[in-house]
């Protein structure tokens, strides 16, 4: 059983890497004009390489039913988080047109990638758990582009096709290789190459997240209702649904682990881009991301330690 100090020792390097990205931005070492090309490199090449290396041939994701369950839970839990926050938002003074919808999406959509991946990799070194995280991601992506963007724009205008991005397509292709048995024909030299490329994906992305947060810091005046209640919801109340799912449902150990880690995640930085592109209230998204990220530095190890103990994995 992993204890708090063990989990803290794994979480701290992730946040220190994020801080290094912020420092690199402040000192001019990482220029803003480099962000787009570096993020494209991460999303289009390095992350797909990591996915292939961890999914293809992974015994935990060789059958269709467990994959559908993981993806279904990924979708459902995000929708629950968005819906819960949407109905709570008026109670803290947020109205439509003043950040209610953006607050709901930003609280409901957790970081499911570049903060979760290094934590899962370090806590559970077996390929199985990370492979299951990627299948869980399929549902989260679909929830992002339907329920999330749909809340901002209207469901009929939600660009759900954007859910079929490079990482998602790579997950689907990798799973098809597993389901058809063709994974055995992927040569070892290819696996080793993908492993080298994939090892670069997460550190680079975490550095860029830190740089982005440094850019956003202090851009708008603090709305204390957002700054206080977004961590309460994202890191305190919404995790109850995640942990209850892991506790009560008869699902695999790997999926229980993934859900516990996801319960502890702050708001995804990507929420800021969604707000800017699809008519949301960007300052609200910025404050949710910064507030939940700061609080998660303390809360994430606590939630993971307690959650793993609760569900018995």
Coordinates of C-alpha atoms in Angstrom, one line a residue:
X1 CA 0.0 0.0 0.0
X2 CA 1.4 3.4 -1.0
X3 CA 1.6 5.9 1.9
X4 CA 1.3 9.7 1.8
X5 CA 5.1 10.3 1.8
X6 CA 5.7 7.9 -1.0
X7 CA 3.0 9.6 -3.1
X8 CA 4.3 13.0 -2.1
X9 CA 7.8 12.1 -3.3
X10 CA 6.3 11.2 -6.7
X11 CA 4.0 14.3 -7.0
X12 CA 6.6 16.9 -6.0
X13 CA 8.9 16.4 -9.0
X14 CA 5.9 17.0 -11.3
X15 CA 5.1 20.3 -9.7
X16 CA 8.8 21.3 -9.5
X17 CA 9.1 20.6 -13.3
X18 CA 6.0 22.8 -13.8
X19 CA 7.8 25.5 -11.7
X20 CA 10.9 25.1 -13.8
X21 CA 8.8 25.9 -16.8
X22 CA 7.4 29.0 -15.2
X23 CA 11.0 30.0 -14.3
X24 CA 12.2 29.4 -17.8
X25 CA 9.4 31.7 -19.1
X26 CA 10.2 34.4 -16.6
X27 CA 13.9 34.4 -17.4
X28 CA 13.3 34.3 -21.1
X29 CA 14.8 30.9 -21.6
X30 CA 11.5 29.5 -23.0
X31 CA 10.1 32.1 -25.4
X32 CA 6.3 32.3 -25.9
X33 CA 6.8 32.0 -29.7
X34 CA 8.2 28.6 -29.2
X35 CA 5.1 27.2 -27.4
X36 CA 3.1 26.4 -30.4
X37 CA 5.7 24.4 -32.2
X38 CA 6.8 22.6 -29.0
X39 CA 3.2 21.7 -28.1
X40 CA 2.6 20.4 -31.6
X41 CA 5.7 18.3 -31.3
X42 CA 4.4 16.9 -28.1
X43 CA 0.9 16.2 -29.2
X44 CA 1.5 15.1 -32.8
X45 CA 4.7 13.0 -32.3
X46 CA 5.9 12.4 -28.8
X47 CA 2.6 11.6 -27.1
X48 CA 1.5 9.2 -29.8
X49 CA 4.9 7.5 -29.5
X50 CA 4.3 7.1 -25.7
X51 CA 0.8 5.7 -26.3
X52 CA 2.0 3.1 -28.8
X53 CA 4.7 2.0 -26.5
X54 CA 2.4 1.6 -23.5
X55 CA -0.8 0.3 -25.2
X56 CA 0.4 -2.0 -28.0
X57 CA 0.8 -5.5 -26.5
X58 CA -0.4 -4.4 -23.1
X59 CA -2.3 -7.3 -21.4
X60 CA -4.6 -4.9 -19.5
X61 CA -6.1 -3.5 -22.7
X62 CA -6.4 -6.6 -25.0
X63 CA -10.2 -7.0 -24.7
X64 CA -13.0 -4.7 -25.9
X65 CA -15.3 -4.8 -22.9
X66 CA -12.8 -3.4 -20.3
X67 CA -11.8 -0.7 -22.7
X68 CA -15.4 0.4 -23.3
X69 CA -16.0 0.4 -19.5
X70 CA -12.9 2.6 -18.9
X71 CA -13.9 5.0 -21.7
X72 CA -17.5 5.1 -20.5
X73 CA -16.5 5.9 -17.0
X74 CA -14.1 8.6 -18.3
X75 CA -17.0 10.2 -20.1
X76 CA -19.6 9.8 -17.4
X77 CA -17.4 11.2 -14.5
X78 CA -16.5 14.3 -16.5
X79 CA -20.2 15.0 -17.3
X80 CA -21.2 14.5 -13.7
X81 CA -18.5 17.0 -12.6
X82 CA -19.7 19.6 -15.2
X83 CA -23.3 19.1 -14.4
X84 CA -22.8 19.3 -10.6
X85 CA -20.7 22.5 -10.9
X86 CA -23.3 24.1 -13.3
X87 CA -26.1 23.8 -10.8
X88 CA -23.9 24.9 -7.9
X89 CA -22.4 28.0 -9.7
X90 CA -25.5 30.3 -9.1
X91 CA -25.2 29.6 -5.4
X92 CA -21.8 31.3 -5.4
X93 CA -22.9 34.3 -7.5
X94 CA -22.1 33.1 -11.0
X95 CA -24.6 33.7 -13.8
X96 CA -24.8 32.8 -17.5
X97 CA -22.8 35.4 -19.3
X98 CA -20.6 36.1 -16.2
X99 CA -18.7 32.8 -16.1
X100 CA -21.2 30.2 -15.0
X101 CA -20.7 27.9 -18.0
X102 CA -17.0 28.4 -18.1
X103 CA -16.7 27.7 -14.4
X104 CA -18.6 24.5 -14.8
X105 CA -16.5 23.2 -17.7
X106 CA -13.2 24.2 -16.0
X107 CA -14.1 22.5 -12.7
X108 CA -15.6 19.5 -14.4
X109 CA -12.7 18.8 -16.8
X110 CA -9.7 17.6 -14.9
X111 CA -6.1 17.3 -16.1
X112 CA -6.2 13.9 -17.7
X113 CA -2.9 14.0 -19.5
X114 CA 0.4 15.6 -18.6
X115 CA 0.0 15.8 -14.9
X116 CA -1.7 12.4 -14.5
X117 CA 0.7 10.5 -16.8
X118 CA 3.9 11.0 -14.8
X119 CA 2.0 10.3 -11.5
X120 CA 0.6 7.0 -12.8
X121 CA 3.9 6.1 -14.4
X122 CA 5.8 6.6 -11.1
X123 CA 3.2 5.2 -8.8
X124 CA 2.4 2.1 -10.9
X125 CA 5.4 1.2 -13.1
X126 CA 3.6 -1.7 -14.8
X127 CA 2.4 -0.9 -18.3
X128 CA -1.1 -2.0 -17.5
X129 CA -2.2 1.0 -15.4
X130 CA -0.9 3.6 -17.9
X131 CA -2.5 1.7 -20.8
X132 CA -5.9 1.9 -18.9
X133 CA -5.4 5.6 -18.3
X134 CA -5.2 6.1 -22.1
X135 CA -8.4 4.2 -22.6
X136 CA -10.0 6.3 -19.9
X137 CA -8.8 9.3 -21.9
X138 CA -11.0 8.3 -24.8
X139 CA -14.1 9.0 -22.8
X140 CA -12.7 12.2 -21.3
X141 CA -11.9 13.6 -24.7
X142 CA -15.4 12.8 -26.0
X143 CA -16.9 14.5 -22.9
X144 CA -14.7 17.5 -23.4
X145 CA -15.8 18.1 -27.0
X146 CA -19.5 17.3 -26.5
X147 CA -20.6 18.1 -22.9
X148 CA -17.9 20.7 -22.3
X149 CA -17.8 22.7 -25.5
X150 CA -21.4 21.9 -26.1
X151 CA -22.3 23.7 -22.8
X152 CA -20.4 26.8 -24.1
X153 CA -21.7 26.8 -27.7
X154 CA -24.8 24.6 -27.8
X155 CA -24.7 20.9 -28.4
X156 CA -25.6 21.3 -32.1
X157 CA -22.5 23.5 -32.6
X158 CA -20.0 21.5 -30.5
X159 CA -17.0 20.5 -32.7
X160 CA -17.1 16.8 -31.5
X161 CA -15.0 15.8 -34.5
X162 CA -12.0 17.5 -32.8
X163 CA -12.1 14.6 -30.3
X164 CA -10.5 12.6 -33.1
X165 CA -7.1 14.2 -32.6
X166 CA -3.7 12.6 -32.9
X167 CA -3.4 11.0 -29.5
X168 CA -7.0 9.6 -29.6
X169 CA -6.5 8.2 -33.1
X170 CA -3.3 6.6 -31.9
X171 CA -5.1 5.0 -28.9
X172 CA -7.8 3.6 -31.3
X173 CA -5.2 2.2 -33.7
X174 CA -3.1 0.7 -30.9
X175 CA -6.2 -0.9 -29.4
X176 CA -7.2 -2.3 -32.8
X177 CA -3.7 -3.9 -33.1
X178 CA -4.4 -5.5 -29.8
X179 CA -7.9 -6.7 -30.6
X180 CA -6.9 -8.2 -33.9
X181 CA -3.7 -9.8 -32.6
X182 CA -1.5 -7.8 -35.0
X183 CA 0.4 -6.3 -32.1
X184 CA 2.8 -9.3 -32.2
X185 CA 4.1 -8.1 -35.5
X186 CA 5.4 -4.7 -34.1
X187 CA 9.2 -5.3 -33.9
X188 CA 11.2 -4.7 -30.8
X189 CA 13.2 -1.9 -32.5
X190 CA 10.0 0.0 -33.1
X191 CA 9.0 -0.4 -29.4
X192 CA 12.4 0.9 -28.4
X193 CA 12.2 3.9 -30.7
X194 CA 8.7 4.8 -29.5
X195 CA 9.9 4.4 -25.9
X196 CA 12.7 6.9 -26.5
X197 CA 10.4 9.4 -28.2
X198 CA 7.6 8.9 -25.6
X199 CA 10.0 9.6 -22.7
X200 CA 10.3 13.2 -24.0
X201 CA 6.5 13.8 -24.1
X202 CA 5.6 14.4 -20.5
X203 CA 8.6 16.5 -19.3
X204 CA 8.2 18.8 -22.3
X205 CA 4.5 19.2 -21.8
X206 CA 4.8 19.8 -18.1
X207 CA 7.4 22.5 -18.7
X208 CA 5.0 24.2 -21.2
X209 CA 2.1 24.0 -18.7
X210 CA 4.3 25.8 -16.1
X211 CA 5.2 28.4 -18.7
X212 CA 1.6 29.0 -19.6
X213 CA 0.6 29.4 -15.9
X214 CA 3.4 32.0 -15.6
X215 CA 1.9 33.9 -18.5
X216 CA -1.5 33.9 -17.0
X217 CA -0.5 34.9 -13.5
X218 CA -2.0 38.2 -12.5
X219 CA -3.8 38.8 -15.8
X220 CA -7.1 39.5 -14.2
X221 CA -8.4 40.7 -10.9
X222 CA -9.1 38.0 -8.4
X223 CA -12.7 36.9 -8.1
X224 CA -12.7 35.3 -4.7
X225 CA -15.8 33.2 -5.2
X226 CA -14.1 31.5 -8.1
X227 CA -10.7 31.3 -6.5
X228 CA -12.1 29.8 -3.3
X229 CA -14.9 27.5 -4.6
X230 CA -13.2 26.0 -7.6
X231 CA -10.7 24.1 -5.5
X232 CA -13.5 23.1 -3.1
X233 CA -15.5 21.6 -6.0
X234 CA -12.7 20.3 -8.3
X235 CA -10.5 18.9 -5.5
X236 CA -13.0 18.2 -2.7
X237 CA -16.6 17.5 -3.8
X238 CA -16.2 16.1 -7.4
X239 CA -13.6 13.5 -6.2
X240 CA -16.4 11.9 -4.1
X241 CA -18.1 10.7 -7.3
X242 CA -14.8 9.3 -8.6
X243 CA -13.9 7.5 -5.4
X244 CA -17.4 6.1 -5.0
X245 CA -17.1 4.7 -8.5
X246 CA -13.8 3.1 -7.7
X247 CA -15.1 1.7 -4.4
X248 CA -18.5 0.3 -5.4
X249 CA -18.1 -0.8 -9.0
X250 CA -16.6 -4.3 -9.8
X251 CA -13.8 -2.9 -12.1
X252 CA -10.2 -3.9 -12.6
X253 CA -7.4 -2.9 -10.2
X254 CA -5.8 -0.8 -12.9
X255 CA -9.0 1.1 -13.6
X256 CA -9.5 1.8 -9.9
X257 CA -6.0 3.2 -9.7
X258 CA -6.6 5.5 -12.7
X259 CA -9.9 6.8 -11.3
X260 CA -8.3 7.5 -7.9
X261 CA -5.5 9.5 -9.6
X262 CA -8.0 11.3 -11.8
X263 CA -10.0 12.3 -8.7
X264 CA -7.0 14.2 -7.4
X265 CA -6.3 16.2 -10.5
X266 CA -6.6 20.0 -10.8
X267 CA -8.4 21.7 -13.7
X268 CA -6.9 21.1 -17.1
X269 CA -4.9 24.1 -18.5
X270 CA -6.6 23.2 -21.8
X271 CA -9.8 24.7 -20.3
X272 CA -8.4 28.2 -20.9
X273 CA -8.1 27.5 -24.6
X274 CA -11.6 26.1 -24.8
X275 CA -13.0 29.2 -23.1
X276 CA -11.1 31.5 -25.5
X277 CA -12.1 29.7 -28.7
X278 CA -15.7 28.9 -27.9
X279 CA -17.2 32.0 -26.4
X280 CA -16.5 31.2 -22.7
X281 CA -15.3 33.6 -20.0
X282 CA -11.5 33.2 -20.2
X283 CA -10.6 35.1 -17.0
X284 CA -12.8 32.6 -15.1
X285 CA -11.0 29.7 -16.7
X286 CA -7.7 31.2 -15.8
X287 CA -8.5 31.6 -12.2
X288 CA -10.0 28.1 -11.9
X289 CA -6.8 26.6 -13.4
X290 CA -4.4 28.6 -11.2
X291 CA -6.4 28.1 -8.0
X292 CA -6.9 24.4 -8.4
X293 CA -3.3 23.9 -9.5
X294 CA -1.9 25.7 -6.5
X295 CA -4.2 23.8 -4.0
X296 CA -3.5 20.5 -5.7
X297 CA 0.2 20.8 -4.8
X298 CA -1.0 19.9 -1.3
X299 CA -4.2 18.0 -1.9
X300 CA -3.2 15.6 -4.7
X301 CA -0.9 13.4 -2.6
X302 CA -3.6 13.4 0.2
X303 CA -6.4 12.4 -2.1
X304 CA -4.4 9.7 -3.8
X305 CA -3.1 8.2 -0.6
X306 CA -6.5 8.2 1.0
X307 CA -8.3 7.0 -2.2
X308 CA -5.9 4.1 -2.8
X309 CA -6.4 3.0 0.8
X310 CA -10.2 3.4 0.5
X311 CA -10.5 1.2 -2.6
X312 CA -7.9 -1.3 -1.4
X313 CA -5.4 -1.1 -4.3

